[in-house]
mmCIF file of C-alpha atoms and ligand atoms in Angstrom:
data_model
loop_
_atom_site.group_PDB
_atom_site.id
_atom_site.type_symbol
_atom_site.label_atom_id
_atom_site.label_comp_id
_atom_site.label_asym_id
_atom_site.label_seq_id
_atom_site.Cartn_x
_atom_site.Cartn_y
_atom_site.Cartn_z
ATOM 1 C CA MET A 1 30.578 22.445 11.693
ATOM 2 C CA TYR A 2 29.710 20.149 8.307
ATOM 3 C CA ASP A 3 32.834 18.320 9.055
ATOM 4 C CA ARG A 4 31.453 16.924 12.337
ATOM 5 C CA LEU A 5 28.291 15.797 10.661
ATOM 6 C CA GLN A 6 30.341 14.610 7.732
ATOM 7 C CA ALA A 7 32.263 12.326 9.712
ATOM 8 C CA HIS A 8 29.178 11.402 11.871
ATOM 9 C CA LEU A 9 27.772 10.706 8.584
ATOM 10 C CA GLN A 10 30.257 8.680 7.595
ATOM 11 C CA LYS A 11 30.686 6.273 10.281
ATOM 12 C CA GLU A 12 26.501 5.662 10.198
ATOM 13 C CA LEU A 13 25.908 5.010 7.001
ATOM 14 C CA ALA A 14 29.472 2.782 7.299
ATOM 15 C CA ASP A 15 26.841 0.893 10.663
ATOM 16 C CA ILE A 16 24.441 0.830 8.317
ATOM 17 C CA ARG A 17 26.279 -1.082 5.281
ATOM 18 C CA GLU A 18 28.050 -3.440 8.117
ATOM 19 C CA ALA A 19 24.677 -4.280 9.496
ATOM 20 C CA GLY A 20 23.898 -5.247 5.906
ATOM 21 C CA LEU A 21 20.554 -2.873 5.955
ATOM 22 C CA TYR A 22 21.887 -0.383 3.370
ATOM 23 C CA LYS A 23 19.408 0.069 0.665
ATOM 24 C CA ASN A 24 21.480 -0.486 -2.761
ATOM 25 C CA GLU A 25 18.634 1.272 -5.711
ATOM 26 C CA ARG A 26 18.882 -1.212 -8.767
ATOM 27 C CA VAL A 27 18.088 0.904 -11.914
ATOM 28 C CA ILE A 28 15.794 0.200 -14.257
ATOM 29 C CA THR A 29 16.361 1.600 -18.675
ATOM 30 C CA THR A 30 12.449 0.280 -18.900
ATOM 31 C CA PRO A 31 8.735 1.313 -18.273
ATOM 32 C CA GLN A 32 7.571 -1.009 -15.362
ATOM 33 C CA GLY A 33 5.513 -3.779 -15.966
ATOM 34 C CA ALA A 34 5.922 -7.702 -15.507
ATOM 35 C CA GLU A 35 9.507 -7.340 -18.347
ATOM 36 C CA ILE A 36 11.857 -4.745 -17.347
ATOM 37 C CA LYS A 37 15.492 -4.706 -18.723
ATOM 38 C CA VAL A 38 17.846 -3.147 -15.592
ATOM 39 C CA ASN A 39 21.106 -0.821 -16.350
ATOM 40 C CA SER A 40 23.387 -4.044 -16.324
ATOM 41 C CA GLY A 41 21.339 -5.082 -19.857
ATOM 42 C CA ALA A 42 19.726 -8.153 -18.181
ATOM 43 C CA GLU A 43 16.192 -8.740 -18.742
ATOM 44 C CA VAL A 44 14.696 -9.968 -15.776
ATOM 45 C CA LEU A 45 10.673 -10.466 -15.161
ATOM 46 C CA ASN A 46 9.529 -8.392 -11.981
ATOM 47 C CA PHE A 47 7.858 -9.457 -9.016
ATOM 48 C CA CYS A 48 8.354 -6.917 -7.287
ATOM 49 C CA ALA A 49 5.832 -3.909 -7.751
ATOM 50 C CA ASN A 50 3.452 -3.281 -6.310
ATOM 51 C CA ASN A 51 1.336 -2.856 -9.898
ATOM 52 C CA TYR A 52 -0.933 -5.211 -9.544
ATOM 53 C CA LEU A 53 -3.215 -4.313 -12.111
ATOM 54 C CA GLY A 54 -0.378 -3.900 -14.817
ATOM 55 C CA LEU A 55 -1.081 -0.703 -15.304
ATOM 56 C CA SER A 56 1.864 1.209 -14.881
ATOM 57 C CA ASN A 57 2.576 1.472 -18.715
ATOM 58 C CA ASN A 58 -0.796 1.005 -19.668
ATOM 59 C CA PRO A 59 -1.510 2.666 -23.327
ATOM 60 C CA LYS A 60 -5.109 4.178 -21.998
ATOM 61 C CA LEU A 61 -3.495 5.862 -19.123
ATOM 62 C CA ILE A 62 -0.741 7.164 -21.405
ATOM 63 C CA ALA A 63 -3.131 8.275 -23.842
ATOM 64 C CA ALA A 64 -4.728 10.156 -21.567
ATOM 65 C CA ALA A 65 -1.822 11.847 -19.222
ATOM 66 C CA LYS A 66 -1.161 13.111 -23.207
ATOM 67 C CA GLU A 67 -4.702 14.874 -23.921
ATOM 68 C CA ALA A 68 -4.535 16.267 -20.287
ATOM 69 C CA LEU A 69 -0.491 17.766 -21.609
ATOM 70 C CA ASP A 70 -2.632 19.539 -24.671
ATOM 71 C CA SER A 71 -5.915 19.926 -22.598
ATOM 72 C CA HIS A 72 -4.201 21.447 -19.199
ATOM 73 C CA GLY A 73 -1.155 22.056 -19.446
ATOM 74 C CA TYR A 74 1.478 20.325 -16.819
ATOM 75 C CA GLY A 75 1.671 21.657 -14.026
ATOM 76 C CA LEU A 76 -0.371 24.303 -11.521
ATOM 77 C CA SER A 77 1.820 26.269 -9.653
ATOM 78 C CA SER A 78 -0.827 26.273 -6.835
ATOM 79 C CA VAL A 79 -1.897 24.435 -4.170
ATOM 80 C CA ARG A 80 -5.538 23.769 -4.195
ATOM 81 C CA PHE A 81 -7.435 26.243 -2.664
ATOM 82 C CA ILE A 82 -5.423 29.025 -3.892
ATOM 83 C CA CYS A 83 -5.646 29.088 -7.976
ATOM 84 C CA GLY A 84 -4.804 24.737 -8.244
ATOM 85 C CA THR A 85 -8.309 22.681 -9.379
ATOM 86 C CA GLN A 86 -8.361 21.927 -12.245
ATOM 87 C CA ASP A 87 -11.889 20.422 -13.823
ATOM 88 C CA LEU A 88 -10.242 17.206 -13.631
ATOM 89 C CA HIS A 89 -8.828 17.134 -9.716
ATOM 90 C CA LYS A 90 -12.679 17.342 -8.663
ATOM 91 C CA ARG A 91 -13.864 14.874 -11.463
ATOM 92 C CA LEU A 92 -10.824 12.174 -9.863
ATOM 93 C CA GLU A 93 -12.354 12.929 -6.475
ATOM 94 C CA ALA A 94 -15.936 11.977 -7.836
ATOM 95 C CA LYS A 95 -14.987 8.611 -9.887
ATOM 96 C CA ILE A 96 -12.657 8.024 -5.902
ATOM 97 C CA ALA A 97 -16.150 8.858 -4.163
ATOM 98 C CA GLU A 98 -18.170 6.064 -6.661
ATOM 99 C CA PHE A 99 -15.673 2.936 -6.579
ATOM 100 C CA PHE A 100 -15.427 2.756 -2.759
ATOM 101 C CA GLY A 101 -19.427 3.332 -2.151
ATOM 102 C CA THR A 102 -18.636 6.611 -0.479
ATOM 103 C CA GLU A 103 -19.530 9.964 0.728
ATOM 104 C CA ASP A 104 -16.784 12.935 -1.026
ATOM 105 C CA THR A 105 -12.875 12.386 -1.396
ATOM 106 C CA ILE A 106 -10.096 14.287 -0.884
ATOM 107 C CA LEU A 107 -6.512 14.417 -3.151
ATOM 108 C CA TYR A 108 -3.362 14.857 -1.775
ATOM 109 C CA ALA A 109 -0.310 14.277 -3.297
ATOM 110 C CA ALA A 110 0.519 10.695 -1.785
ATOM 111 C CA CYS A 111 -0.672 8.215 0.786
ATOM 112 C CA PHE A 112 1.881 9.384 2.944
ATOM 113 C CA ASP A 113 0.860 13.133 3.015
ATOM 114 C CA ALA A 114 -3.693 12.051 3.241
ATOM 115 C CA ASN A 115 -1.830 9.579 6.197
ATOM 116 C CA GLY A 116 -0.282 11.929 7.921
ATOM 117 C CA GLY A 117 -2.695 14.953 7.766
ATOM 118 C CA VAL A 118 -6.231 13.151 8.107
ATOM 119 C CA PHE A 119 -5.442 12.802 12.428
ATOM 120 C CA GLU A 120 -4.908 16.108 13.795
ATOM 121 C CA PRO A 121 -7.489 18.142 11.905
ATOM 122 C CA LEU A 122 -10.926 15.640 13.247
ATOM 123 C CA LEU A 123 -9.135 14.517 16.640
ATOM 124 C CA GLY A 124 -7.551 15.984 20.315
ATOM 125 C CA GLU A 125 -6.971 15.134 23.777
ATOM 126 C CA GLU A 126 -9.599 14.478 24.301
ATOM 127 C CA ASP A 127 -10.198 11.688 22.144
ATOM 128 C CA ALA A 128 -8.563 8.324 21.413
ATOM 129 C CA ILE A 129 -6.536 6.777 18.387
ATOM 130 C CA ILE A 130 -6.193 2.695 18.426
ATOM 131 C CA SER A 131 -4.232 1.424 15.370
ATOM 132 C CA ASP A 132 -2.543 -2.124 14.526
ATOM 133 C CA SER A 133 0.453 -2.535 16.010
ATOM 134 C CA LEU A 134 1.564 -3.835 11.942
ATOM 135 C CA ASN A 135 0.252 -0.122 10.200
ATOM 136 C CA HIS A 136 2.263 1.575 7.671
ATOM 137 C CA ALA A 137 4.493 3.704 9.026
ATOM 138 C CA SER A 138 2.973 7.241 7.397
ATOM 139 C CA ILE A 139 -0.217 5.970 9.920
ATOM 140 C CA ILE A 140 2.445 5.723 12.608
ATOM 141 C CA ASP A 141 3.710 9.552 12.339
ATOM 142 C CA GLY A 142 0.258 11.099 10.941
ATOM 143 C CA VAL A 143 -0.239 9.948 14.559
ATOM 144 C CA ARG A 144 1.822 11.351 15.705
ATOM 145 C CA LEU A 145 0.874 14.302 15.102
ATOM 146 C CA CYS A 146 -2.519 14.426 16.716
ATOM 147 C CA LYS A 147 -3.120 14.958 20.180
ATOM 148 C CA ALA A 148 -4.992 11.981 21.082
ATOM 149 C CA GLN A 149 -4.245 9.043 22.999
ATOM 150 C CA ARG A 150 -3.008 6.190 21.311
ATOM 151 C CA TYR A 151 -3.565 2.335 22.162
ATOM 152 C CA ARG A 152 -2.151 0.477 20.073
ATOM 153 C CA TYR A 153 -3.220 -3.551 19.744
ATOM 154 C CA ALA A 154 -1.454 -7.104 18.174
ATOM 155 C CA ASN A 155 -1.902 -7.656 14.095
ATOM 156 C CA ALA A 156 -5.060 -8.116 13.298
ATOM 157 C CA ASP A 157 -6.028 -9.185 16.934
ATOM 158 C CA MET A 158 -9.558 -8.802 17.520
ATOM 159 C CA ALA A 159 -9.060 -9.767 21.691
ATOM 160 C CA ASP A 160 -6.581 -7.351 22.106
ATOM 161 C CA LEU A 161 -8.791 -4.761 19.723
ATOM 162 C CA GLU A 162 -11.230 -5.133 22.249
ATOM 163 C CA GLU A 163 -9.152 -5.202 25.471
ATOM 164 C CA GLN A 164 -7.774 -1.712 23.797
ATOM 165 C CA LEU A 165 -11.335 -0.197 22.930
ATOM 166 C CA LYS A 166 -12.270 -0.918 26.423
ATOM 167 C CA LEU A 167 -10.005 0.920 27.567
ATOM 168 C CA ALA A 168 -10.327 4.255 25.434
ATOM 169 C CA GLN A 169 -13.982 3.982 26.711
ATOM 170 C CA ALA A 170 -13.097 7.293 28.602
ATOM 171 C CA GLN A 171 -12.075 9.513 25.388
ATOM 172 C CA ARG A 172 -14.877 11.265 23.232
ATOM 173 C CA PHE A 173 -14.520 9.928 20.552
ATOM 174 C CA ARG A 174 -12.623 6.673 18.913
ATOM 175 C CA LEU A 175 -11.251 5.578 15.442
ATOM 176 C CA ILE A 176 -9.849 2.741 14.932
ATOM 177 C CA VAL A 177 -6.984 3.027 12.333
ATOM 178 C CA THR A 178 -5.506 -0.317 10.189
ATOM 179 C CA ASP A 179 -3.468 -0.810 7.056
ATOM 180 C CA GLY A 180 -6.030 -3.040 4.476
ATOM 181 C CA VAL A 181 -3.836 -5.475 3.537
ATOM 182 C CA PHE A 182 -0.280 -5.920 5.218
ATOM 183 C CA SER A 183 2.249 -5.308 2.893
ATOM 184 C CA MET A 184 4.866 -7.889 4.563
ATOM 185 C CA ASP A 185 2.608 -11.108 4.802
ATOM 186 C CA GLY A 186 -0.125 -10.142 2.821
ATOM 187 C CA ASN A 187 -2.694 -10.877 5.523
ATOM 188 C CA VAL A 188 -6.566 -8.902 5.483
ATOM 189 C CA ALA A 189 -7.286 -7.183 8.495
ATOM 190 C CA PRO A 190 -10.879 -8.639 9.721
ATOM 191 C CA MET A 191 -12.769 -5.618 8.763
ATOM 192 C CA ASP A 192 -16.188 -7.298 9.685
ATOM 193 C CA LYS A 193 -14.809 -8.169 12.998
ATOM 194 C CA ILE A 194 -13.459 -4.916 13.452
ATOM 195 C CA HIS A 195 -16.284 -3.248 12.298
ATOM 196 C CA GLU A 196 -18.560 -4.950 14.903
ATOM 197 C CA LEU A 197 -16.367 -4.268 17.544
ATOM 198 C CA ALA A 198 -16.327 -0.253 16.724
ATOM 199 C CA GLN A 199 -20.031 -0.747 17.162
ATOM 200 C CA LYS A 200 -19.918 -2.180 20.085
ATOM 201 C CA TYR A 201 -17.263 -0.219 22.062
ATOM 202 C CA ASP A 202 -18.627 3.180 19.785
ATOM 203 C CA ALA A 203 -15.698 3.752 17.336
ATOM 204 C CA MET A 204 -15.230 4.627 14.103
ATOM 205 C CA VAL A 205 -13.010 3.288 11.668
ATOM 206 C CA MET A 206 -10.408 3.950 9.440
ATOM 207 C CA VAL A 207 -8.969 1.859 6.584
ATOM 208 C CA ASP A 208 -5.582 2.124 5.018
ATOM 209 C CA GLU A 209 -6.029 0.602 1.706
ATOM 210 C CA CYS A 210 -3.041 0.752 -0.618
ATOM 211 C CA HIS A 211 -2.078 -2.505 -0.498
ATOM 212 C CA SER A 212 -5.980 -3.574 -0.629
ATOM 213 C CA ALA A 213 -8.214 -1.349 -3.267
ATOM 214 C CA GLY A 214 -8.111 -3.104 -7.045
ATOM 215 C CA VAL A 215 -6.808 -6.265 -5.420
ATOM 216 C CA VAL A 216 -9.114 -7.498 -2.578
ATOM 217 C CA GLY A 217 -12.965 -7.918 -3.056
ATOM 218 C CA GLU A 218 -14.285 -9.711 -6.813
ATOM 219 C CA THR A 219 -14.585 -6.699 -8.380
ATOM 220 C CA GLY A 220 -11.366 -4.732 -6.149
ATOM 221 C CA ARG A 221 -13.061 -2.132 -4.877
ATOM 222 C CA GLY A 222 -11.326 -3.217 -1.549
ATOM 223 C CA VAL A 223 -11.584 -4.480 1.785
ATOM 224 C CA THR A 224 -15.454 -3.519 2.639
ATOM 225 C CA GLU A 225 -16.289 -5.280 -0.774
ATOM 226 C CA LEU A 226 -14.787 -8.252 0.828
ATOM 227 C CA PHE A 227 -16.516 -8.493 3.498
ATOM 228 C CA ASN A 228 -20.043 -6.533 2.429
ATOM 229 C CA ILE A 229 -19.298 -3.549 4.829
ATOM 230 C CA ARG A 230 -19.779 -0.913 1.260
ATOM 231 C CA GLY A 231 -20.592 2.370 2.488
ATOM 232 C CA LYS A 232 -19.867 1.619 6.519
ATOM 233 C CA ILE A 233 -16.419 3.126 7.305
ATOM 234 C CA GLU A 234 -16.370 6.424 8.598
ATOM 235 C CA ILE A 235 -12.439 6.999 6.598
ATOM 236 C CA ILE A 236 -10.707 4.775 3.551
ATOM 237 C CA THR A 237 -7.533 6.361 2.484
ATOM 238 C CA GLY A 238 -5.341 5.129 -0.999
ATOM 239 C CA THR A 239 -2.839 5.410 -3.093
ATOM 240 C CA LEU A 240 -2.578 5.927 -6.797
ATOM 241 C CA GLY A 241 0.305 4.949 -7.144
ATOM 242 C CA LYS A 242 0.047 1.304 -6.484
ATOM 243 C CA ALA A 243 -2.468 -0.925 -7.737
ATOM 244 C CA PHE A 244 -4.853 2.529 -9.635
ATOM 245 C CA GLY A 245 -1.471 3.188 -12.240
ATOM 246 C CA GLY A 246 0.802 3.587 -10.770
ATOM 247 C CA ALA A 247 2.686 7.253 -10.938
ATOM 248 C CA ILE A 248 1.710 9.338 -7.746
ATOM 249 C CA GLY A 249 -1.023 10.657 -5.827
ATOM 250 C CA GLY A 250 -2.973 9.973 -2.855
ATOM 251 C CA PHE A 251 -6.466 10.464 -1.487
ATOM 252 C CA THR A 252 -9.050 9.947 1.813
ATOM 253 C CA THR A 253 -12.245 9.358 0.315
ATOM 254 C CA GLY A 254 -15.455 8.957 2.864
ATOM 255 C CA LYS A 255 -17.747 10.753 5.254
ATOM 256 C CA LYS A 256 -18.231 14.765 3.980
ATOM 257 C CA GLU A 257 -18.277 16.310 6.818
ATOM 258 C CA ILE A 258 -15.035 14.636 7.488
ATOM 259 C CA ILE A 259 -13.698 15.273 3.843
ATOM 260 C CA GLU A 260 -14.716 18.970 4.185
ATOM 261 C CA MET A 261 -12.746 19.402 6.984
ATOM 262 C CA LEU A 262 -9.733 17.933 6.142
ATOM 263 C CA ARG A 263 -9.670 20.310 3.132
ATOM 264 C CA GLN A 264 -10.028 23.138 5.725
ATOM 265 C CA ARG A 265 -7.296 21.883 8.165
ATOM 266 C CA SER A 266 -5.470 18.969 6.726
ATOM 267 C CA ARG A 267 -2.067 20.978 6.398
ATOM 268 C CA PRO A 268 -0.262 18.578 3.090
ATOM 269 C CA TYR A 269 -3.812 18.834 1.494
ATOM 270 C CA LEU A 270 -3.314 22.900 2.485
ATOM 271 C CA PHE A 271 0.249 23.393 2.207
ATOM 272 C CA SER A 272 1.717 20.895 -0.952
ATOM 273 C CA ASN A 273 0.752 21.467 -4.581
ATOM 274 C CA SER A 274 -2.059 20.016 -6.787
ATOM 275 C CA ILE A 275 -0.818 17.132 -9.011
ATOM 276 C CA PRO A 276 -0.565 16.969 -12.277
ATOM 277 C CA PRO A 277 -3.096 17.372 -15.066
ATOM 278 C CA THR A 278 -1.841 14.622 -16.456
ATOM 279 C CA VAL A 279 -1.934 12.516 -13.076
ATOM 280 C CA ALA A 280 -5.659 13.582 -12.905
ATOM 281 C CA SER A 281 -6.130 12.936 -16.254
ATOM 282 C CA ALA A 282 -4.775 8.749 -16.389
ATOM 283 C CA GLY A 283 -6.528 8.085 -13.161
ATOM 284 C CA ILE A 284 -10.277 9.129 -14.088
ATOM 285 C CA LYS A 285 -9.246 7.240 -17.677
ATOM 286 C CA MET A 286 -8.928 4.633 -15.195
ATOM 287 C CA PHE A 287 -11.468 4.356 -12.807
ATOM 288 C CA ASP A 288 -13.219 4.916 -15.951
ATOM 289 C CA MET A 289 -11.737 0.904 -16.587
ATOM 290 C CA MET A 290 -12.375 -0.524 -13.811
ATOM 291 C CA ALA A 291 -16.266 1.027 -14.303
ATOM 292 C CA GLU A 292 -16.262 -1.267 -17.698
ATOM 293 C CA THR A 293 -14.980 -4.897 -16.383
ATOM 294 C CA ASN A 294 -13.270 -6.812 -13.829
ATOM 295 C CA GLU A 295 -10.941 -8.032 -16.312
ATOM 296 C CA LEU A 296 -7.763 -6.868 -14.978
ATOM 297 C CA GLN A 297 -9.381 -8.187 -11.030
ATOM 298 C CA ASP A 298 -10.048 -11.557 -12.202
ATOM 299 C CA ARG A 299 -6.787 -11.661 -13.898
ATOM 300 C CA LEU A 300 -5.019 -10.670 -11.312
ATOM 301 C CA HIS A 301 -7.369 -13.422 -8.593
ATOM 302 C CA GLU A 302 -6.176 -15.978 -11.057
ATOM 303 C CA ASN A 303 -2.842 -15.792 -11.313
ATOM 304 C CA THR A 304 -2.640 -15.653 -7.432
ATOM 305 C CA ALA A 305 -4.043 -18.318 -6.828
ATOM 306 C CA TYR A 306 -2.208 -20.661 -9.814
ATOM 307 C CA PHE A 307 0.805 -19.122 -8.337
ATOM 308 C CA VAL A 308 0.162 -20.023 -4.341
ATOM 309 C CA LYS A 309 -0.661 -23.676 -5.242
ATOM 310 C CA ARG A 310 2.439 -24.214 -7.248
ATOM 311 C CA MET A 311 4.459 -23.136 -4.884
ATOM 312 C CA VAL A 312 3.136 -25.179 -2.646
ATOM 313 C CA ASP A 313 2.709 -28.432 -4.027
ATOM 314 C CA ALA A 314 6.893 -27.601 -5.167
ATOM 315 C CA GLY A 315 7.386 -27.528 -0.946
ATOM 316 C CA PHE A 316 7.468 -23.768 -0.819
ATOM 317 C CA ASP A 317 5.676 -22.200 2.246
ATOM 318 C CA ILE A 318 3.545 -19.405 2.084
ATOM 319 C CA LYS A 319 1.670 -17.856 4.581
ATOM 320 C CA PRO A 320 -1.763 -17.766 3.891
ATOM 321 C CA THR A 321 -2.926 -15.022 1.535
ATOM 322 C CA ARG A 322 -5.939 -12.577 0.490
ATOM 323 C CA SER A 323 -3.870 -10.644 -1.397
ATOM 324 C CA ALA A 324 -1.661 -10.081 -4.153
ATOM 325 C CA ILE A 325 1.309 -10.851 -1.632
ATOM 326 C CA CYS A 326 3.121 -13.949 -1.746
ATOM 327 C CA ALA A 327 5.389 -14.400 1.599
ATOM 328 C CA VAL A 328 7.827 -17.406 0.546
ATOM 329 C CA MET A 329 8.957 -18.095 4.269
ATOM 330 C CA LEU A 330 12.768 -18.586 4.236
ATOM 331 C CA TYR A 331 13.297 -18.053 8.444
ATOM 332 C CA ASP A 332 16.881 -17.267 8.066
ATOM 333 C CA ALA A 333 18.194 -13.976 7.036
ATOM 334 C CA LYS A 334 21.413 -14.640 4.951
ATOM 335 C CA LEU A 335 19.419 -17.400 2.912
ATOM 336 C CA SER A 336 16.710 -14.532 1.919
ATOM 337 C CA GLN A 337 19.538 -12.695 0.783
ATOM 338 C CA ASP A 338 21.534 -15.803 -0.959
ATOM 339 C CA MET A 339 17.978 -17.109 -2.541
ATOM 340 C CA ALA A 340 17.411 -13.316 -3.758
ATOM 341 C CA ALA A 341 20.245 -13.476 -5.694
ATOM 342 C CA LYS A 342 20.699 -16.564 -7.136
ATOM 343 C CA LEU A 343 16.572 -16.528 -8.053
ATOM 344 C CA LEU A 344 18.197 -12.576 -9.962
ATOM 345 C CA ASP A 345 20.584 -14.613 -11.890
ATOM 346 C CA GLU A 346 17.610 -16.650 -12.929
ATOM 347 C CA GLY A 347 16.052 -13.503 -14.351
ATOM 348 C CA ILE A 348 13.116 -13.202 -11.444
ATOM 349 C CA TYR A 349 14.115 -9.892 -9.842
ATOM 350 C CA VAL A 350 12.030 -10.724 -6.339
ATOM 351 C CA ILE A 351 13.284 -9.400 -2.810
ATOM 352 C CA GLY A 352 14.605 -11.251 0.088
ATOM 353 C CA PHE A 353 13.072 -9.064 3.348
ATOM 354 C CA TYR A 354 14.181 -9.932 7.031
ATOM 355 C CA TYR A 355 14.921 -8.221 10.338
ATOM 356 C CA PRO A 356 13.604 -5.712 11.372
ATOM 357 C CA VAL A 357 12.001 -4.853 8.101
ATOM 358 C CA VAL A 358 9.860 -8.210 9.266
ATOM 359 C CA PRO A 359 10.383 -10.275 12.681
ATOM 360 C CA LYS A 360 13.291 -11.994 14.398
ATOM 361 C CA GLY A 361 13.139 -15.485 12.024
ATOM 362 C CA GLN A 362 10.797 -14.806 10.286
ATOM 363 C CA ALA A 363 13.227 -13.593 7.647
ATOM 364 C CA ARG A 364 11.756 -14.431 3.643
ATOM 365 C CA ILE A 365 10.654 -13.813 -0.045
ATOM 366 C CA ARG A 366 7.915 -11.746 -1.198
ATOM 367 C CA VAL A 367 6.518 -12.617 -4.068
ATOM 368 C CA GLN A 368 3.968 -9.537 -5.074
ATOM 369 C CA ILE A 369 1.431 -10.432 -8.380
ATOM 370 C CA SER A 370 0.755 -8.539 -11.489
ATOM 371 C CA ALA A 371 -2.227 -8.965 -13.594
ATOM 372 C CA ALA A 372 0.336 -8.235 -15.930
ATOM 373 C CA HIS A 373 2.117 -11.667 -15.150
ATOM 374 C CA LYS A 374 1.486 -13.810 -18.249
ATOM 375 C CA ARG A 375 1.019 -17.652 -17.429
ATOM 376 C CA GLU A 376 4.364 -17.884 -18.918
ATOM 377 C CA HIS A 377 6.292 -14.953 -16.445
ATOM 378 C CA LEU A 378 4.629 -17.412 -13.327
ATOM 379 C CA ASP A 379 5.991 -20.128 -14.548
ATOM 380 C CA LYS A 380 9.583 -19.159 -14.803
ATOM 381 C CA CYS A 381 9.282 -17.940 -11.930
ATOM 382 C CA ILE A 382 7.802 -21.365 -10.541
ATOM 383 C CA ALA A 383 10.127 -23.057 -11.894
ATOM 384 C CA ALA A 384 13.319 -20.717 -10.577
ATOM 385 C CA PHE A 385 12.439 -21.099 -6.956
ATOM 386 C CA THR A 386 12.608 -24.954 -7.591
ATOM 387 C CA LYS A 387 15.564 -24.763 -8.563
ATOM 388 C CA VAL A 388 17.109 -22.539 -6.098
ATOM 389 C CA GLY A 389 14.915 -23.378 -3.584
ATOM 390 C CA LYS A 390 16.135 -27.643 -4.198
ATOM 391 C CA GLU A 391 20.174 -25.632 -4.797
ATOM 392 C CA LEU A 392 19.304 -23.889 -1.163
ATOM 393 C CA GLY A 393 17.661 -27.008 0.402
ATOM 394 C CA VAL A 394 14.811 -24.789 1.650
ATOM 395 C CA LEU A 395 11.791 -27.393 -0.118
ATOM 396 C CA LYS A 396 9.582 -29.669 2.129
ATOM 397 C CA GLY A 397 9.707 -32.855 1.711
HETATM 398 C C1 PLP B 1 2.762 2.282 -0.149
HETATM 399 C C2 PLP B 1 1.503 2.750 1.012
HETATM 400 C C3 PLP B 1 1.016 4.222 1.715
HETATM 401 C C4 PLP B 1 2.055 4.935 0.785
HETATM 402 O O1 PLP B 1 1.521 5.891 -0.245
HETATM 403 P P1 PLP B 1 1.924 7.089 -1.473
HETATM 404 O O2 PLP B 1 1.295 7.115 -2.456
HETATM 405 O O3 PLP B 1 3.154 6.021 -2.187
HETATM 406 O O4 PLP B 1 2.407 7.708 -0.601
HETATM 407 C C5 PLP B 1 0.656 4.295 2.277
HETATM 408 N N1 PLP B 1 -0.011 3.240 3.434
HETATM 409 C C6 PLP B 1 0.271 1.893 3.149
HETATM 410 C C7 PLP B 1 -0.596 1.180 3.594
HETATM 411 C C8 PLP B 1 1.299 1.996 2.062
HETATM 412 O O5 PLP B 1 1.445 0.165 2.083
#
């Protein structure tokens, strides 16, 4: 039979290539950082990593991971509830709860698993999930695995959310679900208003903090800090794979009975391996560092403000952002690809996005700022954008 599937796959792959949607992976030969080397030997400045706090190659985290190799070994060869729980996992869970001001935390192999395993154990057919239309794929998949009634509201549209909440009043439990920061625009979910509507229409709230934790809020505690609703959100999910060191690992943190039930019933937790001691140990170190100083968050906020201001002054059209994601709007798919290629020639690594990743006519280059960027990196990036922008005629008057 494989010859028939093979022919089918070959055709589908050719179609993907033809549509210009084929994903090529660029190979990096150095640690993740502001300055990286790709396998052609070229050195480029990286502006497309989720390495918001510049911790992916942090010496203290590397040392903590190495220590754990000696003290706790390489792997657990077990799920948590059989023999995969070390003191390190419990300590990391407590640190995460402390960071977010929540009651308890459960670790997963990734946030994809946290989101995939959060709905089904908590909600059933008689309940409602009210989900932002731009939520992450893992939330969409998690919702699909759950029998709750589904309602969808337009991105960050509070009038629409209110409509959907009215429609969902017949259900037993209601859960509003949103990303904290939306990855394509860099906009923040209006959590204060979402919280208010949840109160008014008797609903709970879940927020996915993957792009907001460590980034948003004065001390990087995420959207609940930004909107002054710490401790008031029932469920927060997040990743250790972005701002928090960038290795791997996800978590759900929130009300203690919810976390307790997830430990009993959440399938990606029950049927998948424990995170390795190296990652747990470096995670603990990372949260200890966060508790000591806000230096990295401050630098990230400064860098982002500096970059946005200079780019707007240079004549670029940047979507309003409250995160470290800056969408440089070009509106034309081909232009976004040409511009990203020319920027790479200038030593700036960024990615152009177009339909279907973003809506038709909304093509853009997404720039992700990091605390690891030095002023000279930002200046070099802005200069390259300006040079290429002039060549391609995208600068405003
Ligand atoms: C990256 C991301 C995830 C997945 O996180 P992993 O830990 O890499 O699986 C989930 N949700 C959102 C909003 C994300 O940006």
